XYZ file of C-alpha atoms in Angstrom:
758
model
C 43.808 -44.424 114.551
C 45.889 -42.127 117.006
C 48.308 -40.299 114.121
C 51.941 -40.793 114.576
C 55.213 -40.088 113.932
C 57.017 -41.457 111.257
C 59.521 -43.437 113.685
C 57.023 -44.850 115.611
C 55.327 -46.133 112.786
C 58.812 -47.325 111.648
C 58.995 -49.047 115.148
C 55.989 -51.004 115.164
C 56.449 -52.206 111.724
C 59.253 -54.168 112.782
C 57.801 -55.167 116.093
C 55.171 -56.847 114.022
C 57.680 -58.088 111.336
C 59.376 -59.788 114.456
C 56.247 -61.700 115.462
C 55.637 -63.341 112.183
C 58.684 -64.597 111.797
C 58.646 -66.088 114.951
C 55.102 -67.890 114.450
C 56.505 -68.723 111.330
C 59.454 -70.532 112.516
C 61.149 -69.210 109.330
C 62.813 -65.596 109.461
C 60.976 -63.195 106.641
C 62.685 -60.606 104.949
C 62.596 -57.617 106.141
C 61.183 -54.639 104.550
C 62.985 -51.758 103.793
C 62.295 -48.499 105.418
C 64.116 -45.538 104.614
C 64.686 -42.790 106.264
C 66.997 -40.905 104.013
C 64.643 -37.870 102.470
C 67.271 -38.343 99.314
C 65.077 -42.269 99.037
C 61.573 -41.261 100.747
C 60.189 -41.820 96.469
C 61.724 -45.614 96.854
C 60.511 -46.480 99.902
C 56.752 -45.101 99.506
C 56.757 -47.373 96.569
C 58.899 -50.381 98.708
C 56.114 -50.262 101.368
C 53.297 -50.576 98.762
C 55.221 -53.938 97.885
C 55.498 -55.361 100.766
C 51.374 -54.916 101.991
C 50.464 -56.181 98.966
C 53.335 -59.316 99.500
C 51.732 -59.496 103.255
C 48.041 -59.706 101.939
C 49.149 -62.837 99.481
C 51.533 -64.219 102.562
C 48.329 -63.810 104.973
C 46.030 -65.884 102.408
C 48.685 -67.979 101.512
C 48.242 -69.029 105.655
C 44.803 -69.239 105.685
C 44.315 -71.257 102.903
C 47.090 -73.681 104.104
C 45.960 -73.472 107.756
C 48.561 -71.734 109.253
C 47.792 -70.923 113.032
C 45.082 -67.445 112.822
C 47.815 -65.755 114.541
C 49.995 -65.541 111.755
C 48.134 -64.078 109.237
C 45.967 -61.987 111.511
C 49.453 -61.000 112.207
C 50.413 -60.607 108.370
C 46.774 -58.821 107.308
C 47.610 -56.096 110.105
C 51.156 -55.387 109.114
C 49.560 -55.249 105.820
C 47.126 -52.772 107.051
C 49.843 -50.681 108.496
C 51.938 -50.713 105.736
C 48.979 -49.321 103.432
C 48.196 -46.290 105.829
C 51.734 -45.635 106.665
C 52.271 -45.549 102.477
C 49.612 -43.217 102.215
C 50.359 -40.680 104.930
C 54.243 -40.487 103.818
C 52.637 -40.065 100.345
C 51.252 -36.854 101.605
C 54.121 -35.819 103.974
C 55.930 -35.881 101.043
C 54.281 -33.869 99.402
C 54.245 -31.395 101.937
C 58.087 -31.546 102.426
C 58.267 -31.205 98.984
C 56.850 -27.746 98.702
C 58.704 -26.587 101.985
C 61.712 -27.761 100.428
C 60.651 -25.595 97.301
C 59.880 -22.498 99.427
C 63.089 -22.747 101.065
C 65.157 -23.316 97.853
C 63.448 -19.764 97.131
C 64.249 -17.949 100.170
C 67.674 -19.413 99.881
C 68.065 -17.770 96.512
C 66.541 -14.902 97.326
C 68.821 -14.324 100.088
C 72.219 -15.065 98.165
C 70.801 -12.509 95.733
C 70.278 -9.886 98.360
C 73.400 -10.647 100.028
C 75.064 -10.055 96.762
C 72.998 -6.921 96.603
C 73.762 -5.614 99.813
C 77.725 -6.569 99.380
C 77.686 -4.473 96.045
C 75.711 -1.466 97.661
C 78.712 -1.635 100.308
C 81.077 -1.564 98.331
C 79.957 1.380 96.215
C 79.383 3.316 99.322
C 83.251 2.540 100.700
C 84.635 3.544 96.968
C 82.146 6.708 97.137
C 83.789 7.438 100.701
C 87.139 6.673 99.419
C 86.472 9.451 96.362
C 85.485 11.806 98.899
C 88.309 11.549 101.338
C 90.686 11.384 97.950
C 88.923 14.248 96.500
C 91.038 17.488 98.463
C 88.014 19.815 99.217
C 85.590 19.829 102.573
C 83.004 17.466 102.518
C 80.223 17.597 105.389
C 77.280 15.459 105.334
C 74.721 17.184 108.026
C 70.999 16.434 109.086
C 68.237 18.640 109.194
C 69.234 19.810 112.009
C 72.814 20.570 111.498
C 74.491 17.768 112.878
C 77.197 16.187 111.185
C 76.400 13.355 110.240
C 79.938 12.473 108.079
C 83.330 14.489 107.079
C 86.247 13.907 105.062
C 89.682 14.033 106.952
C 89.662 17.800 105.195
C 87.255 18.784 107.739
C 89.538 16.786 111.078
C 92.587 18.634 109.400
C 90.975 21.908 108.744
C 90.386 22.006 112.847
C 93.438 20.299 114.082
C 91.297 17.140 115.125
C 90.053 13.825 114.605
C 87.064 13.686 112.237
C 85.367 11.664 113.968
C 85.031 13.890 116.793
C 82.949 16.247 114.704
C 80.127 13.587 114.215
C 77.040 14.594 115.857
C 78.274 18.194 116.531
C 76.845 21.681 114.303
C 79.220 23.553 112.228
C 78.314 26.369 114.566
C 79.872 24.553 117.526
C 82.804 24.214 115.354
C 83.874 27.567 114.521
C 82.140 27.844 111.061
C 79.710 30.194 110.483
C 77.556 29.132 106.869
C 75.749 32.678 105.597
C 73.558 29.862 103.622
C 70.004 29.464 105.474
C 69.017 26.380 103.297
C 65.847 25.369 105.078
C 63.787 27.417 103.006
C 64.246 25.356 100.142
C 63.022 21.965 101.974
C 59.836 22.770 100.809
C 60.074 22.014 96.911
C 63.136 19.343 97.715
C 66.202 20.608 96.328
C 68.322 23.477 96.446
C 72.076 24.665 95.736
C 73.672 28.125 97.304
C 77.239 29.236 97.367
C 78.873 31.436 98.760
C 82.493 32.400 100.432
C 83.058 31.346 103.371
C 85.942 32.632 106.024
C 87.179 30.036 108.613
C 89.488 30.645 111.570
C 91.987 27.754 111.809
C 95.543 27.105 113.883
C 97.098 28.552 110.672
C 95.149 31.555 110.311
C 92.581 32.582 108.240
C 91.077 30.821 105.384
C 89.034 30.940 103.252
C 86.389 28.767 101.108
C 84.112 28.837 98.220
C 81.135 26.936 99.446
C 78.522 25.207 98.425
C 75.349 23.710 99.933
C 72.960 21.084 98.811
C 69.871 20.556 100.334
C 67.738 17.841 99.138
C 65.208 14.718 100.597
C 65.856 11.580 100.587
C 63.515 9.732 98.034
C 62.179 6.522 100.276
C 62.557 8.429 103.702
C 61.713 11.755 103.140
C 64.381 12.881 105.479
C 66.000 16.142 104.372
C 69.956 16.975 105.240
C 72.464 18.553 103.752
C 75.698 18.405 101.730
C 78.030 20.778 101.422
C 81.359 20.940 99.286
C 83.640 23.580 100.113
C 87.057 24.229 98.170
C 89.974 25.815 100.167
C 90.342 29.474 97.825
C 92.522 31.260 100.224
C 94.825 31.856 97.987
C 92.662 33.274 95.438
C 91.493 35.800 97.453
C 94.970 36.653 98.809
C 95.412 37.363 94.824
C 92.063 38.899 94.603
C 93.226 41.690 97.455
C 96.820 42.003 96.069
C 95.013 42.783 92.555
C 92.760 45.364 94.171
C 95.437 46.870 96.443
C 97.208 46.620 93.215
C 94.654 48.534 91.283
C 93.679 51.086 94.061
C 97.766 51.879 94.091
C 97.732 52.497 90.263
C 94.329 54.661 90.587
C 95.999 56.749 93.241
C 98.877 57.084 91.034
C 97.663 57.510 87.771
C 95.128 60.275 90.104
C 98.393 61.887 91.578
C 99.966 61.891 88.172
C 97.356 63.064 86.245
C 97.410 66.216 89.235
C 100.604 66.619 88.694
C 100.424 67.255 84.762
C 97.307 68.960 85.743
C 99.459 71.375 87.644
C 102.317 71.692 85.976
C 100.706 72.074 82.293
C 99.505 75.395 84.011
C 102.107 76.516 85.358
C 104.064 75.896 82.275
C 101.442 77.125 79.958
C 101.101 80.465 81.779
C 104.575 81.676 81.704
C 104.089 80.571 77.861
C 101.572 82.519 77.453
C 103.361 85.383 78.210
C 106.537 84.733 76.231
C 103.713 83.786 73.396
C 102.430 87.036 73.689
C 105.217 89.157 74.477
C 107.011 88.271 70.734
C 103.920 88.849 69.166
C 104.316 92.452 70.621
C 107.802 92.314 69.786
C 106.964 91.416 66.125
C 104.972 94.641 66.068
C 108.149 96.882 66.263
C 110.373 98.177 64.377
C 112.910 95.502 64.041
C 116.018 94.457 61.982
C 115.692 91.386 59.463
C 118.258 89.563 62.097
C 115.808 90.475 65.267
C 112.923 89.772 63.151
C 114.106 86.250 62.651
C 115.002 85.660 66.288
C 111.757 87.039 67.318
C 110.411 84.842 64.345
C 112.641 81.374 66.522
C 110.667 82.278 69.913
C 107.205 82.081 68.558
C 107.767 78.884 66.967
C 109.171 76.992 69.739
C 106.626 78.513 71.800
C 103.981 77.499 70.130
C 105.361 73.690 69.938
C 106.035 73.815 73.406
C 102.599 74.836 74.032
C 101.154 72.220 71.506
C 102.822 69.726 73.471
C 101.676 70.975 76.653
C 98.147 70.487 75.329
C 98.567 67.503 74.421
C 100.382 65.982 77.579
C 97.169 67.982 78.832
C 94.553 66.144 77.052
C 96.725 62.379 77.221
C 96.760 62.863 81.396
C 92.678 63.230 81.001
C 92.091 60.461 78.452
C 94.050 58.223 81.169
C 92.558 59.409 84.016
C 89.057 58.900 82.079
C 88.358 62.214 82.620
C 87.315 63.026 79.162
C 83.914 64.553 78.658
C 82.139 65.514 76.137
C 80.079 68.563 75.111
C 77.021 67.747 72.139
C 76.083 71.186 71.020
C 74.705 72.650 67.644
C 77.205 73.665 65.406
C 78.116 74.949 62.078
C 80.154 72.591 60.357
C 81.444 74.351 57.414
C 82.119 77.557 59.534
C 84.061 75.819 61.924
C 86.288 73.229 58.905
C 86.897 76.722 57.076
C 88.382 78.477 60.487
C 90.380 75.486 61.090
C 92.057 75.866 57.488
C 92.599 79.332 57.651
C 94.458 78.906 61.241
C 96.731 76.270 59.320
C 97.309 78.121 56.414
C 100.094 79.978 58.318
C 101.861 77.205 58.501
C 101.612 75.596 55.899
C 102.714 78.770 53.977
C 105.647 78.990 55.909
C 106.857 75.569 54.305
C 105.321 76.954 50.848
C 103.111 73.726 50.504
C 99.697 74.287 49.242
C 96.066 73.685 52.056
C 93.048 73.472 50.812
C 89.138 72.627 51.579
C 86.497 71.323 50.323
C 83.117 70.605 51.870
C 80.408 69.546 49.826
C 77.147 71.287 49.193
C 75.220 68.340 50.442
C 76.762 68.487 54.490
C 74.234 69.429 57.051
C 75.015 73.347 57.746
C 74.415 71.912 61.621
C 75.060 68.985 63.535
C 75.113 67.858 67.334
C 78.577 67.699 68.177
C 81.301 68.722 70.962
C 82.931 71.434 68.627
C 86.053 71.790 71.037
C 86.825 67.716 70.624
C 86.405 67.776 67.181
C 88.145 71.294 66.839
C 91.176 69.175 68.470
C 90.971 65.944 66.040
C 91.132 68.107 62.812
C 93.479 70.385 64.052
C 95.754 67.115 65.423
C 95.496 66.042 61.862
C 95.830 68.845 59.747
C 98.842 69.211 62.071
C 100.079 66.330 61.601
C 99.856 66.452 57.761
C 101.453 69.518 57.425
C 105.021 68.526 59.224
C 105.406 65.104 57.579
C 104.780 67.182 53.847
C 107.852 68.815 52.276
C 106.466 69.443 49.158
C 102.885 69.486 47.227
C 99.984 70.279 49.578
C 97.183 69.013 52.164
C 93.821 69.062 51.446
C 90.539 68.433 53.874
C 87.862 67.435 52.146
C 83.935 67.124 54.313
C 81.104 64.570 52.946
C 78.299 63.408 53.735
C 78.586 59.416 54.403
C 76.818 57.028 56.603
C 78.107 54.832 59.942
C 76.376 51.799 60.845
C 73.495 52.516 58.987
C 72.953 55.712 60.014
C 73.799 59.246 58.780
C 77.354 60.240 59.383
C 80.060 62.992 58.125
C 83.463 61.850 56.624
C 86.464 64.143 57.381
C 89.329 63.426 54.816
C 92.860 64.446 55.262
C 95.086 64.149 52.710
C 98.999 64.866 52.031
C 101.407 64.516 49.637
C 104.089 63.307 52.081
C 106.636 60.416 52.549
C 103.602 58.135 53.120
C 103.766 55.218 56.058
C 105.185 51.751 55.918
C 101.812 49.178 55.603
C 103.175 48.131 58.612
C 103.545 51.005 60.608
C 99.863 52.058 60.106
C 98.431 50.563 63.282
C 101.334 51.148 65.751
C 100.827 54.918 64.448
C 98.193 55.450 66.740
C 99.548 53.949 69.791
C 101.167 56.316 72.375
C 104.305 57.523 71.954
C 104.462 55.697 68.565
C 105.646 57.544 65.396
C 105.817 55.789 61.661
C 109.821 55.291 62.055
C 111.667 55.257 64.990
C 114.095 58.621 63.686
C 111.161 60.299 62.858
C 110.923 62.096 66.428
C 114.474 63.904 65.722
C 113.816 64.994 62.294
C 109.966 66.335 62.949
C 109.704 66.886 66.303
C 106.917 65.480 68.788
C 106.058 63.163 71.856
C 104.105 60.848 69.482
C 100.567 61.398 71.419
C 99.148 64.104 68.400
C 97.221 60.316 67.071
C 96.994 58.507 69.620
C 94.563 60.976 71.328
C 92.973 61.751 67.840
C 91.593 58.236 68.037
C 90.546 57.679 71.342
C 88.349 61.284 70.678
C 87.099 59.839 67.870
C 86.176 56.603 69.339
C 84.798 58.602 72.424
C 82.595 60.329 69.990
C 81.405 56.713 68.593
C 83.271 57.406 65.154
C 86.103 55.238 63.775
C 89.361 56.708 62.322
C 91.515 54.804 59.221
C 94.723 55.446 57.844
C 95.491 54.466 54.247
C 99.386 54.821 52.737
C 102.155 53.523 50.925
C 105.604 54.808 50.957
C 106.216 58.157 48.724
C 102.090 58.389 47.440
C 101.311 60.378 50.826
C 98.950 59.487 53.775
C 95.283 60.137 53.915
C 93.428 60.038 57.279
C 89.608 59.310 57.389
C 87.149 60.023 60.282
C 83.788 59.409 60.638
C 81.445 60.428 62.787
C 77.973 59.751 63.323
C 76.836 63.576 63.292
C 73.452 64.133 62.058
C 71.968 67.749 61.756
C 69.680 70.418 60.156
C 70.085 70.745 56.175
C 71.887 73.533 55.054
C 68.917 74.861 52.617
C 70.688 77.348 51.260
C 73.686 75.099 50.180
C 71.152 72.972 48.389
C 70.098 75.740 46.369
C 73.326 76.530 45.723
C 74.457 72.956 44.416
C 73.583 73.552 41.045
C 74.162 77.250 41.264
C 77.147 77.563 38.831
C 75.729 75.521 36.077
C 76.966 76.560 33.060
C 79.711 78.104 34.442
C 83.193 77.457 33.471
C 86.011 78.442 35.868
C 89.761 78.333 35.145
C 92.267 77.656 38.180
C 95.974 78.271 37.563
C 97.567 77.670 41.089
C 101.136 76.682 42.070
C 100.164 74.012 44.303
C 97.758 71.120 43.387
C 96.118 70.180 46.492
C 94.691 74.151 46.343
C 93.615 73.514 42.632
C 91.889 70.560 43.820
C 90.147 72.004 46.287
C 88.697 74.844 44.498
C 87.916 72.697 41.113
C 85.526 69.904 43.654
C 83.677 72.646 44.908
C 83.190 74.494 41.515
C 82.131 71.200 40.249
C 79.955 70.091 43.516
C 77.997 73.396 42.523
C 77.245 72.196 38.792
C 80.280 74.143 37.341
C 82.755 72.829 34.983
C 86.125 73.357 36.183
C 90.057 73.528 34.057
C 92.882 73.057 36.377
C 95.672 74.797 34.142
C 99.165 74.030 34.301
C 101.587 76.216 35.359
C 103.849 75.250 33.311
C 101.903 75.096 30.291
C 100.510 78.663 31.142
C 103.782 80.495 29.729
C 103.530 78.656 26.502
C 101.605 78.883 23.269
C 98.597 76.746 23.674
C 94.496 77.061 22.477
C 93.074 77.724 25.396
C 89.017 78.304 26.278
C 86.410 81.338 26.995
C 86.089 81.016 30.474
C 83.389 82.625 32.744
C 86.287 83.094 35.360
C 89.465 82.662 35.611
C 91.465 82.210 38.836
C 95.447 82.996 39.287
C 97.800 82.209 42.184
C 99.163 85.267 43.075
C 102.472 83.621 43.111
C 102.659 82.727 39.765
C 101.636 86.570 38.872
C 104.634 89.472 38.049
C 104.690 92.256 38.919
C 103.622 93.703 35.550
C 101.199 91.334 35.042
C 102.578 89.463 32.596
C 100.847 86.054 33.543
C 97.566 87.236 32.625
C 98.545 88.577 29.796
C 100.415 85.806 28.216
C 96.966 83.484 29.165
C 95.308 85.956 27.245
C 97.227 85.593 24.477
C 97.119 82.009 24.280
C 93.196 81.933 24.556
C 92.750 81.688 28.127
C 89.615 84.607 27.931
C 87.594 85.065 31.339
C 84.726 87.691 32.560
C 86.379 87.781 35.133
C 89.912 87.650 36.555
C 90.458 86.448 40.390
C 93.643 86.335 41.814
C 93.905 83.810 45.005
C 95.984 85.888 47.139
C 98.220 85.005 50.239
C 98.316 87.170 53.505
C 101.511 87.995 53.090
C 101.165 89.662 49.732
C 98.177 91.707 50.645
C 100.673 94.467 49.837
C 100.556 93.663 46.096
C 97.012 94.527 45.837
C 97.107 97.925 44.084
C 99.357 96.349 41.334
C 97.094 93.498 40.960
C 93.997 95.202 39.797
C 96.115 97.985 38.103
C 96.701 94.397 36.063
C 93.262 93.612 35.109
C 92.348 92.015 38.279
C 89.181 92.363 39.553
C 88.212 90.568 42.384
C 90.637 89.013 45.140
C 89.940 85.568 47.504
C 92.259 84.700 50.577
C 94.167 81.817 50.508
C 92.760 79.237 51.543
C 89.454 80.024 50.159
C 86.484 79.532 51.275
C 83.815 78.049 49.743
C 80.854 80.514 50.576
C 83.514 83.336 49.470
C 83.897 81.678 46.014
C 80.486 81.220 45.363
C 79.658 84.749 45.809
C 82.146 86.014 44.032
C 81.312 83.575 40.927
C 78.107 84.696 41.301
C 78.168 88.654 42.017
C 77.802 91.229 39.599
C 79.970 93.791 40.964
C 83.531 92.709 41.581
C 84.834 92.113 45.274
C 86.803 95.156 46.512
C 89.984 94.094 48.304
C 88.889 95.308 51.615
C 87.109 91.839 52.129
C 90.247 90.267 52.819
C 91.382 92.783 55.455
C 94.622 92.205 57.259
C 95.026 91.349 60.908
C 96.718 95.083 61.204
C 93.915 95.969 59.295
C 91.881 94.790 61.805
C 93.453 96.358 64.546
C 93.305 99.449 62.889
C 89.609 99.385 62.446
C 89.422 98.164 66.387
C 91.447 101.670 66.782
C 89.455 103.568 65.110
C 85.900 102.585 66.185
C 86.576 102.483 70.548
C 89.693 104.617 71.396
C 90.339 105.785 74.318
C 88.299 103.297 76.591
C 89.106 102.960 80.299
C 89.779 99.402 80.941
C 90.666 97.514 84.105
C 92.698 94.514 84.289
C 92.098 91.790 87.094
C 95.098 89.652 86.282
C 97.283 88.110 89.042
C 100.272 87.134 86.383
C 102.528 89.634 86.072
C 103.924 89.040 82.329
C 100.191 88.287 80.990
C 98.869 92.134 83.089
C 101.988 93.089 81.133
C 100.815 91.811 77.762
C 97.434 93.103 78.296
C 98.601 96.425 79.275
C 100.354 97.073 76.443
C 98.095 95.900 73.671
C 95.081 97.586 75.049
C 97.801 101.050 75.401
C 98.726 100.426 71.642
C 95.315 100.716 70.757
C 94.861 103.821 72.505
C 93.251 102.680 75.498
C 94.121 103.763 79.476
C 94.635 100.703 81.412
C 94.593 99.852 85.187
C 95.610 96.251 86.402
C 94.234 94.985 89.745
C 96.242 91.296 91.464
C 93.089 89.486 92.769
C 89.128 89.325 92.134
C 89.033 91.252 96.048
C 90.743 94.189 94.761
C 88.776 94.282 91.044
C 85.357 93.816 93.333
C 86.135 96.671 95.730
C 86.236 98.966 92.670
C 83.864 97.859 90.531
C 81.409 98.347 93.622
C 81.291 102.186 94.015
C 78.942 104.139 92.194
C 81.867 106.237 90.555
C 83.277 103.700 88.934
C 85.129 104.793 86.135
C 86.033 101.959 83.707
C 84.387 101.043 80.108
C 84.890 97.455 80.057
C 86.996 94.689 82.737
C 88.884 91.870 82.169
C 88.284 89.457 84.618
C 91.468 86.493 84.923
C 88.991 83.242 86.045
C 91.545 81.746 88.643
C 93.296 84.478 91.506
C 94.152 84.880 94.741
C 91.596 85.686 97.485
C 88.968 85.690 95.513
C 88.550 84.477 91.987
C 86.537 85.501 88.716
C 83.439 83.864 89.177
C 82.957 85.096 92.545
C 83.804 88.686 91.441
C 81.978 88.775 89.294
C 78.741 87.651 91.200
C 79.700 90.261 93.649
C 79.718 92.472 90.658
C 76.518 91.821 89.283
C 74.791 91.673 92.457
C 76.037 95.210 93.410
C 74.482 96.855 90.103
C 71.121 95.043 90.402
C 70.805 96.222 93.535
C 72.327 100.207 92.970
C 70.406 100.230 89.381
C 72.827 100.442 87.669
C 73.761 99.413 83.811
C 75.895 96.025 83.845
C 79.443 96.767 82.566
C 80.838 94.623 80.248
C 83.443 92.081 82.144
C 85.082 89.660 79.993
C 86.248 86.247 81.213
C 90.485 85.366 80.697
C 91.028 81.593 80.811
C 93.189 79.217 78.962
C 90.695 76.473 79.401
C 88.649 76.612 76.306
C 86.528 74.245 76.940
C 82.378 74.492 76.172
C 81.605 73.903 80.151
C 83.842 76.332 80.889
C 82.702 79.165 78.553
C 78.724 78.536 79.175
C 79.800 78.269 82.954
C 81.287 81.833 83.207
C 78.439 83.043 81.290
C 76.060 82.189 83.836
C 77.394 83.672 86.405
C 77.087 86.736 84.299
C 80.163 87.497 82.056
C 79.490 89.328 79.168
C 82.552 87.278 76.882
C 85.218 84.762 77.077
C 88.856 85.320 75.920
C 91.058 82.407 75.642
C 94.758 81.935 76.870
C 97.500 82.834 75.250
C 96.222 86.595 75.129
C 96.827 86.916 70.717
C 96.488 91.428 71.018
C 94.615 91.172 67.464
C 91.955 88.540 69.259
C 91.750 90.861 72.424
C 91.010 93.758 70.531
C 88.053 92.162 68.465
C 86.819 90.712 70.761
C 86.767 93.933 72.908
C 85.378 96.176 70.199
C 82.801 93.367 69.440
C 81.396 93.951 73.102
C 81.580 97.553 73.036
C 79.740 97.440 70.060
C 76.973 95.383 71.665
């Protein structure tokens, strides 16, 4: 049977049904055939029912003898219904499968549409965020063509942003010094730089970040750039750099100004101080001597202030240099104490020094800077102490687990409020606002001291309370060579008992500590109890302050009567009391110890079997006389361009019995010193002179002497610059020695004598 469509089958069934109804003479019930897909299952069942019904009717027609055409027609309809039902069942299965597939596809398409809608919405939010970000955002392909840019690019370039699509940044006038293509081999890369973009509003700066990345699905590489406008920051940075440069220039100018002015002020001050010293050596009335003393004191204070200002300017300009070298700690500390003794004794206060025997003999340090630190601390302590005294103690310690030395300065001054302890280390600050008027000074001493200590990698601590004095402790990481002699003498006074009677508690304490540190026993005798009846003790040595002794020796006699009997009697004498040496000897004192006492000198005196003679503590005048006696009548050439300094040198040397000639520049000095018949024994050469400076003049003299085969003449350099670097520099140029300005007549003559003796 040829294949028929569903509609064709229905039409044939309807025609067969009509013929059967006509032959029967009675209309038959029309079969229900549904074309609606919704009733397809019901139609299939109806066709089966109709087929069996028609089959029954055909049988009935045959049995009743009805016309053959009728039952044949009924049979034909029955077979056609069965065939159509079978075909329909198979078609419905296919249709149902297709319907299920179509329904699944519809669901997938709906899900895909939902996802696409969500992605589109997310993309819109993303680009909306980029538009509102405020930073420039550009997306480019690997060739640099713009795929997307937010509105900031259009505003920056003064154009519609759509006009930039497809173009490169270079085409738009933006050069990016980042080459991210090399990162494509690894997939992603981030790099940043600052980019300048010229716009209609002028030059704009952007912090440009470039991100190079690959699409994970397509593998295509592209660039994302995010740039933030940092023009304001750049302008601020430029302004800051310019301000810093101007500040540095101003600081350098100020430093040069201070250095120049300090030098210009220091030069005449040196002359004033030198002349005051010479004047004090002449015959003066009491009133005149008072005036000269005031001149010396005032000029010394002004010179100290100038030195502070110069040091401060160096520190502020970052030009502070340290020159570490091997130095003798004991010699330096004791010489500083001796130098400050005059100021302490002038105020009738005590000044003592104790150095532990465990302190190394030599350490590596900058002697000039360490000296300055100790001078500042001692100077402050003496300035603010009206009664009592000042004590400097040096002991070994540790800093950060490494060997160090501690220098402790104690005083009995008014003390410092707790809230002022930190402020006093600041520039131009003192403990109280009124102290500048009462005590003088610019408030720079401690500020400079702290910066010097910190430059030497040390620390400084202040401890004080009102009415209890103050203690300043400086700890420096100074390691050095052990003093074997000091170690050997650490128990050298074992078994010794030393009595100490001093008018100042600090000095008595310093002597007592030194005795105990070397294994001895010490007893400090109360000055008020010395004249009272008391049971004293037998002593190996008795040290008595000369200021407590009478001309008739009654103090020593009273001590003996009270039981303080000693094998050796030693007087502790100040420089101003040297004229009493004869009476002290006559009253039973066999040895003399100069104030402030040096530990080594005291040890030698206590351990010596022969009493020390007074000559062991010579006065400055005695030293000057000794110098005169040894080498008198020397012919000295002074090369000095400053008239006052030249006059000072001439006066000091002439008084010592020498002949002096003066030249005012280095060229004149070189001319007279490069002659075969030069008449001079020694030369004083200023370091800085017009026409030819001192170093060049010295170099010329040494070349002449070498070529002529002449013995080198001693040349002493005169300079206010006492830095070790300067000293070494002049010695390297052929100088024989160095004399620091301001010129001190006694030191000048002593230096002259030393070099002539050599």
